[in-house]
Short mmCIF file of C-alpha atoms in Angstrom, two decimals:
data_model
loop_
_atom_site.label_atom_id
_atom_site.label_comp_id
_atom_site.label_asym_id
_atom_site.label_seq_id
_atom_site.Cartn_x
_atom_site.Cartn_y
_atom_site.Cartn_z
CA UNK A 11 -10.16 24.24 -3.99
CA UNK A 12 -10.91 20.78 -5.07
CA UNK A 13 -13.58 18.91 -3.13
CA UNK A 14 -12.17 16.72 -0.41
CA UNK A 15 -11.79 13.20 -1.60
CA UNK A 16 -12.76 10.61 0.94
CA UNK A 17 -11.24 7.49 -0.53
CA UNK A 18 -7.65 6.89 0.50
CA UNK A 19 -4.91 7.63 -2.03
CA UNK A 20 -6.95 8.27 -5.15
CA UNK A 21 -9.41 10.37 -7.09
CA UNK A 22 -12.83 8.96 -7.78
CA UNK A 23 -13.03 6.87 -10.89
CA UNK A 24 -16.10 5.75 -12.86
CA UNK A 25 -17.25 2.21 -12.40
CA UNK A 26 -16.82 -0.08 -15.36
CA UNK A 27 -18.90 -3.20 -15.98
CA UNK A 28 -16.68 -6.19 -16.66
CA UNK A 29 -17.72 -9.69 -17.62
CA UNK A 30 -15.83 -12.39 -15.77
CA UNK A 31 -16.55 -16.03 -15.01
CA UNK A 32 -16.26 -16.51 -11.27
CA UNK A 33 -17.91 -18.90 -8.89
CA UNK A 34 -20.34 -17.80 -6.20
CA UNK A 35 -17.75 -18.64 -3.55
CA UNK A 36 -16.06 -15.31 -4.36
CA UNK A 37 -19.15 -13.26 -3.61
CA UNK A 38 -19.09 -10.79 -0.75
CA UNK A 39 -20.44 -11.66 2.65
CA UNK A 40 -19.74 -11.33 6.32
CA UNK A 41 -17.59 -14.06 7.82
CA UNK A 42 -18.67 -14.61 11.40
CA UNK A 43 -15.57 -16.68 12.14
CA UNK A 44 -13.28 -13.68 11.78
CA UNK A 45 -12.35 -12.13 15.10
CA UNK A 46 -12.41 -8.39 15.72
CA UNK A 47 -12.62 -6.48 18.95
CA UNK A 48 -12.00 -2.99 20.24
CA UNK A 49 -9.64 -2.25 23.09
CA UNK A 50 -12.72 -1.83 25.28
CA UNK A 51 -13.84 -5.37 24.53
CA UNK A 52 -16.62 -4.72 22.04
CA UNK A 53 -16.95 -6.84 18.91
CA UNK A 54 -16.91 -5.78 15.27
CA UNK A 55 -17.69 -8.10 12.38
CA UNK A 56 -14.99 -8.58 9.77
CA UNK A 57 -16.47 -8.86 6.29
CA UNK A 58 -14.74 -11.08 3.74
CA UNK A 59 -14.83 -9.52 0.27
CA UNK A 60 -12.85 -12.14 -1.65
CA UNK A 61 -11.31 -15.55 -0.96
CA UNK A 62 -8.86 -17.92 -2.67
CA UNK A 63 -6.75 -15.02 -3.94
CA UNK A 64 -3.35 -16.81 -3.93
CA UNK A 65 -1.46 -14.82 -1.30
CA UNK A 66 -2.56 -11.19 -1.68
CA UNK A 67 0.02 -8.74 -0.38
CA UNK A 68 -1.05 -5.18 -1.12
CA UNK A 69 -4.25 -3.23 -1.76
CA UNK A 70 -5.49 0.23 -2.72
CA UNK A 71 -8.83 2.03 -2.91
CA UNK A 72 -10.66 4.41 -5.17
CA UNK A 73 -14.20 5.74 -4.77
CA UNK A 74 -15.88 2.62 -6.16
CA UNK A 75 -13.48 -0.34 -5.88
CA UNK A 76 -10.85 -2.06 -3.80
CA UNK A 77 -7.80 -3.26 -5.80
CA UNK A 78 -5.17 -5.82 -4.84
CA UNK A 79 -2.30 -7.89 -6.20
CA UNK A 80 -1.46 -11.47 -5.31
CA UNK A 81 1.71 -13.51 -5.58
CA UNK A 82 -0.05 -15.81 -8.02
CA UNK A 83 0.43 -13.11 -10.65
CA UNK A 84 -2.90 -11.26 -10.69
CA UNK A 85 -4.10 -7.71 -10.26
CA UNK A 86 -7.77 -7.78 -9.29
CA UNK A 87 -10.50 -5.49 -8.06
CA UNK A 88 -13.95 -5.69 -6.52
CA UNK A 89 -16.70 -3.11 -6.29
CA UNK A 90 -17.47 -2.14 -2.72
CA UNK A 91 -21.17 -3.07 -2.91
CA UNK A 92 -22.54 -6.02 -0.94
CA UNK A 93 -23.09 -8.40 -3.89
CA UNK A 94 -20.09 -7.63 -6.09
CA UNK A 95 -17.59 -10.25 -7.25
CA UNK A 96 -13.86 -9.90 -7.94
CA UNK A 97 -12.73 -8.94 -11.44
CA UNK A 98 -9.36 -9.69 -13.00
CA UNK A 99 -7.59 -6.60 -14.32
CA UNK A 100 -4.28 -8.24 -15.28
CA UNK A 101 -2.81 -11.72 -14.92
CA UNK A 102 0.35 -13.66 -15.66
CA UNK A 103 2.37 -11.00 -13.84
CA UNK A 104 5.84 -11.63 -12.44
CA UNK A 105 5.03 -11.99 -8.71
CA UNK A 106 3.47 -8.57 -8.07
CA UNK A 107 3.72 -7.44 -4.45
CA UNK A 108 2.91 -3.71 -4.50
CA UNK A 109 -0.02 -1.74 -5.93
CA UNK A 110 -1.15 1.88 -6.21
CA UNK A 111 -4.00 3.55 -8.09
CA UNK A 112 -4.92 6.97 -9.43
CA UNK A 113 -7.97 8.18 -11.31
CA UNK A 114 -7.07 6.35 -14.53
CA UNK A 115 -4.70 3.47 -13.81
CA UNK A 116 -3.86 0.71 -11.41
CA UNK A 117 -0.07 0.33 -11.10
CA UNK A 118 1.98 -2.56 -9.79
CA UNK A 119 5.58 -3.46 -9.06
CA UNK A 120 6.74 -7.08 -9.35
CA UNK A 121 9.84 -8.90 -8.20
CA UNK A 122 10.09 -11.52 -10.98
CA UNK A 123 11.07 -13.98 -8.28
CA UNK A 124 11.16 -16.88 -8.90
CA UNK A 125 12.52 -15.80 -12.25
CA UNK A 126 10.25 -16.50 -15.22
CA UNK A 127 11.88 -18.59 -17.98
CA UNK A 128 10.98 -18.91 -21.66
CA UNK A 129 10.52 -22.21 -23.53
CA UNK A 130 14.26 -22.46 -24.07
CA UNK A 131 14.94 -22.14 -20.37
CA UNK A 132 16.43 -18.66 -20.62
CA UNK A 133 15.21 -15.69 -18.53
CA UNK A 134 12.09 -14.21 -20.13
CA UNK A 135 11.34 -10.52 -20.33
CA UNK A 136 8.58 -9.52 -17.91
CA UNK A 137 6.73 -6.37 -16.94
CA UNK A 138 8.34 -5.40 -13.65
CA UNK A 139 6.65 -2.02 -13.20
CA UNK A 140 3.36 -1.77 -15.07
CA UNK A 141 -0.08 -0.24 -15.35
CA UNK A 142 -3.54 -1.20 -16.53
CA UNK A 143 -6.23 1.26 -17.52
CA UNK A 144 -9.27 0.86 -15.28
CA UNK A 145 -11.54 0.94 -18.34
CA UNK A 146 -9.50 -1.62 -20.33
CA UNK A 147 -8.91 -4.71 -18.20
CA UNK A 148 -6.46 -7.41 -19.23
CA UNK A 149 -4.43 -5.02 -21.37
CA UNK A 150 -1.40 -4.45 -19.13
CA UNK A 151 1.20 -1.93 -20.25
CA UNK A 152 4.90 -1.93 -19.46
CA UNK A 153 6.51 0.99 -17.67
CA UNK A 154 9.71 -0.87 -16.87
CA UNK A 155 10.60 -4.44 -17.80
CA UNK A 156 13.37 -6.96 -18.08
CA UNK A 157 14.49 -10.45 -17.17
CA UNK A 158 15.70 -9.45 -13.72
CA UNK A 159 15.24 -11.59 -10.65
CA UNK A 160 14.01 -9.77 -7.57
CA UNK A 161 15.51 -6.35 -8.32
CA UNK A 162 12.48 -4.05 -7.92
CA UNK A 163 10.40 -3.47 -4.81
CA UNK A 164 8.07 -0.92 -3.24
CA UNK A 165 5.76 1.49 -5.05
CA UNK A 166 4.51 4.98 -4.21
CA UNK A 167 2.54 7.76 -5.86
CA UNK A 168 0.78 10.92 -4.75
CA UNK A 169 -2.73 11.75 -5.91
CA UNK A 170 -3.93 13.90 -3.04
CA UNK A 171 -4.26 13.15 0.64
CA UNK A 172 -7.71 11.63 0.30
CA UNK A 173 -8.86 10.41 3.68
CA UNK A 174 -6.18 12.40 5.54
CA UNK A 175 -8.58 15.32 5.84
CA UNK A 176 -7.03 17.95 3.56
CA UNK A 177 -6.85 18.68 -0.13
CA UNK A 178 -3.43 18.63 -1.68
CA UNK A 179 -1.88 21.85 -2.91
CA UNK A 180 -1.74 20.17 -6.29
CA UNK A 181 -3.13 16.93 -7.62
CA UNK A 182 -1.21 14.20 -9.40
CA UNK A 183 2.41 14.97 -10.21
CA UNK A 184 2.40 12.46 -13.07
CA UNK A 185 5.01 10.19 -11.46
CA UNK A 186 5.29 6.85 -9.73
CA UNK A 187 8.26 5.88 -7.59
CA UNK A 188 9.94 2.59 -6.80
CA UNK A 189 13.24 1.12 -5.60
CA UNK A 190 15.77 -0.78 -7.70
CA UNK A 191 18.32 -2.97 -5.91
CA UNK A 192 21.56 -2.79 -7.86
CA UNK A 193 23.44 -5.02 -5.43
CA UNK A 194 23.33 -5.98 -1.78
CA UNK A 195 22.41 -2.89 0.26
CA UNK A 196 22.92 -0.65 -2.78
CA UNK A 197 19.47 0.63 -3.69
CA UNK A 198 18.42 3.33 -6.12
CA UNK A 199 15.20 5.30 -5.62
CA UNK A 200 13.64 5.76 -9.06
CA UNK A 201 10.96 7.84 -10.73
CA UNK A 202 8.86 6.91 -13.77
CA UNK A 203 6.20 8.78 -15.73
CA UNK A 204 2.75 7.32 -15.19
CA UNK A 205 1.77 7.64 -18.86
CA UNK A 206 3.62 6.99 -22.09
CA UNK A 207 7.05 5.40 -22.26
CA UNK A 208 10.01 6.96 -20.51
CA UNK A 209 13.32 5.99 -19.00
CA UNK A 210 13.72 5.87 -15.26
CA UNK A 211 15.21 8.80 -13.34
CA UNK A 212 17.42 7.97 -10.37
CA UNK A 213 16.56 10.29 -7.48
CA UNK A 214 18.96 8.73 -4.99
CA UNK A 215 21.59 6.03 -5.28
CA UNK A 216 23.73 3.99 -2.91
CA UNK A 217 20.94 3.77 -0.36
CA UNK A 218 21.69 1.03 2.15
CA UNK A 219 18.56 -1.09 1.91
CA UNK A 220 15.35 0.92 1.41
CA UNK A 221 12.58 -0.66 3.49
CA UNK A 222 9.64 1.76 2.98
CA UNK A 223 8.59 4.50 0.55
CA UNK A 224 5.94 7.28 0.43
CA UNK A 225 5.26 10.50 -1.48
CA UNK A 226 3.44 13.78 -0.95
CA UNK A 227 2.84 16.71 -3.31
CA UNK A 228 6.45 17.94 -3.28
CA UNK A 229 8.73 15.33 -1.75
CA UNK A 230 9.53 11.65 -1.65
CA UNK A 231 10.26 9.89 1.65
CA UNK A 232 12.02 6.62 2.33
CA UNK A 233 13.44 4.63 5.22
CA UNK A 234 16.89 3.02 5.13
CA UNK A 235 17.28 -0.38 6.73
CA UNK A 236 20.99 -0.25 7.57
CA UNK A 237 21.10 3.17 9.24
CA UNK A 238 17.40 3.32 10.23
CA UNK A 239 17.29 6.82 8.81
CA UNK A 240 14.17 8.48 7.44
CA UNK A 241 15.19 10.48 4.37
CA UNK A 242 13.44 12.93 2.03
CA UNK A 243 14.12 14.83 -1.17
CA UNK A 244 12.25 16.89 -3.74
CA UNK A 245 10.66 14.80 -6.47
CA UNK A 246 12.35 16.85 -9.16
CA UNK A 247 15.66 18.61 -9.63
CA UNK A 248 19.26 17.64 -8.92
CA UNK A 249 19.23 17.69 -5.13
CA UNK A 250 20.58 15.47 -2.39
CA UNK A 251 18.30 13.73 0.10
CA UNK A 252 17.92 15.14 3.60
CA UNK A 253 17.82 13.15 6.82
CA UNK A 254 14.55 13.76 8.66
CA UNK A 255 15.10 11.45 11.62
CA UNK A 256 16.78 8.31 12.87
CA UNK A 257 14.18 5.70 13.79
CA UNK A 258 14.45 3.31 16.76
CA UNK A 259 13.92 0.25 14.55
CA UNK A 260 13.54 -0.76 10.90
CA UNK A 261 10.55 0.91 9.22
CA UNK A 262 8.27 -1.50 7.37
CA UNK A 263 5.93 1.14 5.92
CA UNK A 264 5.48 4.91 5.67
CA UNK A 265 2.41 7.13 5.27
CA UNK A 266 1.96 10.89 5.01
CA UNK A 267 -0.57 13.58 5.82
CA UNK A 268 -0.16 17.31 5.12
CA UNK A 269 2.07 17.90 8.16
CA UNK A 270 3.73 14.63 9.17
CA UNK A 271 5.45 11.49 7.96
CA UNK A 272 4.38 8.36 9.86
CA UNK A 273 6.52 5.24 10.19
CA UNK A 274 5.43 1.76 11.23
CA UNK A 275 8.36 -0.14 12.70
CA UNK A 276 9.16 -3.83 12.82
CA UNK A 277 8.80 -3.73 16.61
CA UNK A 278 5.14 -2.66 16.28
CA UNK A 279 5.59 1.00 17.16
CA UNK A 280 4.26 3.91 15.11
CA UNK A 281 6.25 7.15 15.08
CA UNK A 282 5.77 10.46 13.33
CA UNK A 283 8.06 13.33 12.38
CA UNK A 284 7.09 16.87 11.40
CA UNK A 285 7.98 17.41 7.73
CA UNK A 286 9.29 20.90 8.51
CA UNK A 287 11.28 19.99 11.64
CA UNK A 288 13.96 17.31 11.30
CA UNK A 289 14.50 15.13 14.37
CA UNK A 290 11.05 15.99 15.77
CA UNK A 291 10.37 12.29 16.29
CA UNK A 292 7.31 11.42 18.41
CA UNK A 293 5.88 8.03 19.30
CA UNK A 294 2.21 7.67 18.39
CA UNK A 295 1.49 4.19 19.72
CA UNK A 296 3.00 0.78 20.45
CA UNK A 297 1.61 -2.62 19.40
CA UNK A 298 3.19 -6.10 19.46
CA UNK A 299 6.15 -6.73 17.17
CA UNK A 300 5.60 -7.64 13.54
CA UNK A 301 4.67 -4.35 11.88
CA UNK A 302 3.66 -4.74 8.22
CA UNK A 303 1.63 -1.98 6.51
CA UNK A 304 0.36 1.47 7.50
CA UNK A 305 -2.37 3.94 6.46
CA UNK A 306 -3.54 7.29 7.84
CA UNK A 307 -6.64 9.47 7.62
CA UNK A 308 -7.60 12.80 9.17
CA UNK A 309 -7.53 11.55 12.76
CA UNK A 310 -6.00 8.09 13.07
CA UNK A 311 -3.36 5.63 11.96
CA UNK A 312 -4.23 2.08 10.86
CA UNK A 313 -1.74 -0.77 10.65
CA UNK A 314 -1.30 -4.52 10.38
CA UNK A 315 0.79 -6.74 12.63
CA UNK A 316 1.82 -10.31 11.86
CA UNK A 317 4.97 -12.20 11.01
CA UNK A 318 5.16 -14.86 8.31
CA UNK A 319 3.23 -17.97 9.30
CA UNK A 320 1.27 -16.15 12.01
CA UNK A 321 -2.38 -17.24 12.15
CA UNK A 322 -3.16 -14.60 14.80
CA UNK A 323 -2.23 -11.47 12.90
CA UNK A 324 -3.92 -8.27 13.96
CA UNK A 325 -5.26 -5.00 12.59
CA UNK A 326 -4.99 -1.94 14.83
CA UNK A 327 -5.89 1.72 14.88
CA UNK A 328 -4.77 4.60 17.10
CA UNK A 329 -5.16 8.35 17.30
CA UNK A 330 -2.48 10.21 15.35
CA UNK A 331 -1.56 12.46 18.26
CA UNK A 332 1.62 11.50 20.13
CA UNK A 333 1.61 9.99 23.58
CA UNK A 334 2.02 6.30 23.04
CA UNK A 335 -1.52 5.34 24.10
CA UNK A 336 -2.38 1.67 23.50
CA UNK A 337 -3.90 1.05 20.07
CA UNK A 338 -7.43 -0.22 19.48
CA UNK A 339 -7.67 -3.76 18.14
CA UNK A 340 -9.91 -3.96 15.07
CA UNK A 341 -9.33 -7.57 14.02
CA UNK A 342 -7.44 -10.58 15.35
CA UNK A 343 -6.82 -14.16 14.24
CA UNK A 344 -6.04 -12.97 10.71
CA UNK A 345 -3.60 -15.02 8.63
CA UNK A 346 -0.61 -12.79 7.85
CA UNK A 347 -2.42 -9.45 7.42
CA UNK A 348 -0.54 -7.17 5.04
CA UNK A 349 -1.81 -4.23 2.94
CA UNK A 350 -4.24 -1.84 4.64
CA UNK A 351 -6.31 1.18 3.56
CA UNK A 352 -9.13 3.27 5.02
CA UNK A 353 -12.08 5.21 3.65
CA UNK A 354 -14.93 7.32 4.97
CA UNK A 355 -18.45 7.08 3.59
CA UNK A 356 -19.37 10.52 2.21
CA UNK A 357 -22.96 10.24 3.47
CA UNK A 358 -22.83 8.38 6.77
CA UNK A 359 -19.28 9.55 7.65
CA UNK A 360 -18.57 6.04 8.91
CA UNK A 361 -15.10 4.65 8.29
CA UNK A 362 -14.13 1.22 6.97
CA UNK A 363 -10.70 -0.37 7.11
CA UNK A 364 -9.70 -2.72 4.27
CA UNK A 365 -6.88 -5.25 4.50
CA UNK A 366 -5.57 -8.44 2.95
CA UNK A 367 -4.83 -11.67 4.81
CA UNK A 368 -1.98 -13.21 2.84
CA UNK A 369 -1.93 -16.80 4.12
CA UNK A 370 -5.74 -17.01 4.00
CA UNK A 371 -5.91 -15.64 0.46
CA UNK A 372 -8.56 -13.15 1.55
CA UNK A 373 -9.50 -9.50 1.13
CA UNK A 374 -11.48 -8.10 4.05
CA UNK A 375 -12.90 -4.99 5.65
CA UNK A 376 -13.99 -4.01 9.13
CA UNK A 377 -15.98 -1.00 10.28
CA UNK A 378 -14.34 1.41 12.68
CA UNK A 379 -16.17 1.13 16.04
#
C-alpha cells in the first residue's frame, strides 16, 4: 500500500528553485492584526503568507507549496517555509477562479469574463482549462480553449485522499473534471485528460445549474442548484447519474473521504451522505449563512463563511461525525475568505489550515488549536 500522504489533495512533488523579482512586502510573516479564536475563547495567530494578490479565489496544496489563482490572471505558489516568497507559475490568464494540483501539474479553470478581446476588438482565443508543469513555470499549456465568455466553471480531480486519513484504492485516474454551461441552467459535466491533447467527454448533460463538484477514485459527484440534488456517476462508461440525496439548501462546495460525501451549503450548514447509502443525509454542523469552500481530513471538516463585501468572514472547523455540534472558529475578520485546504505535519502531527481572503488579496494559514 502506498504510504499515507499528508498533504491535502496531492502527491508530494519536488521543490523547484525559481527566480522571480518580488518585493520584500510579499515575504511570509505573522500578521497580529488577523483575528482567530476557538469556540472556547482561546486565540490562534493567523499567518499571512502573501499579500496584494489581486483577489485570490481558490488554493491547493502539495507537500512543499501552497498554490492559488487570482482574478488578476495569475497562478502562483509559495513554499511553506517561513521566509519563502510567492512565485508566478502562469500569468495573463482569462480570470482563473479554480485550481487543483497533482504530482506534476497545477491546473486551472477560467471564466474568460470579462471577455478578452484582440487588437481588432474581436473575441480572442484564451486558455479556459489549462495546466502548467511545476518544473517549468510560465509555460502554460492549453487543455481546453476558446473565445467564450463565462462558460466554464468548477474544477475537480482525484489524486488520493491525502489528509483524509486513508490511501486511495488507486492513485491518479489521469482525468480532470469541470462544468460547461451551454445555456441558462443547462450545464454539462465534462472530463479531460490531464496530459496530452484530447477532446472533452460529456459525462452528464442538461444539469440544471451545477454549483459544486468533487471526485474520488471511482466516481464524480456534483450538486445541482435548481433541484438541490446531490448526484454521482462513474467517471468512465456510458452510465446515467444517480441521485444520492436532496440537500436542504444550495451546495457551494463538496469534499470526499473514503466513505462519505460532504456538502457545504449556502446557509452555513455542513451535511454528509454515505456513498453506499442514498438518502442517508446527516447534518455535521451549522455555522452562519454564507458558505463558500470546504475541505476534509481524517477527523474534521474545514470551511469558509463570508458573503461578497463581508469584512468579517470566518474560517471554521468541526468534527466530521454527525450531531450538529457548533463549529470551532479558527479565524474571524477575514475579507471574503474563499478557498481552503488542510495539511498535517508528518513529524509533529500538527495541522494547519490554509485559506485565501479575496477582498484583502491575501493567502493565509492558521494552526489548528
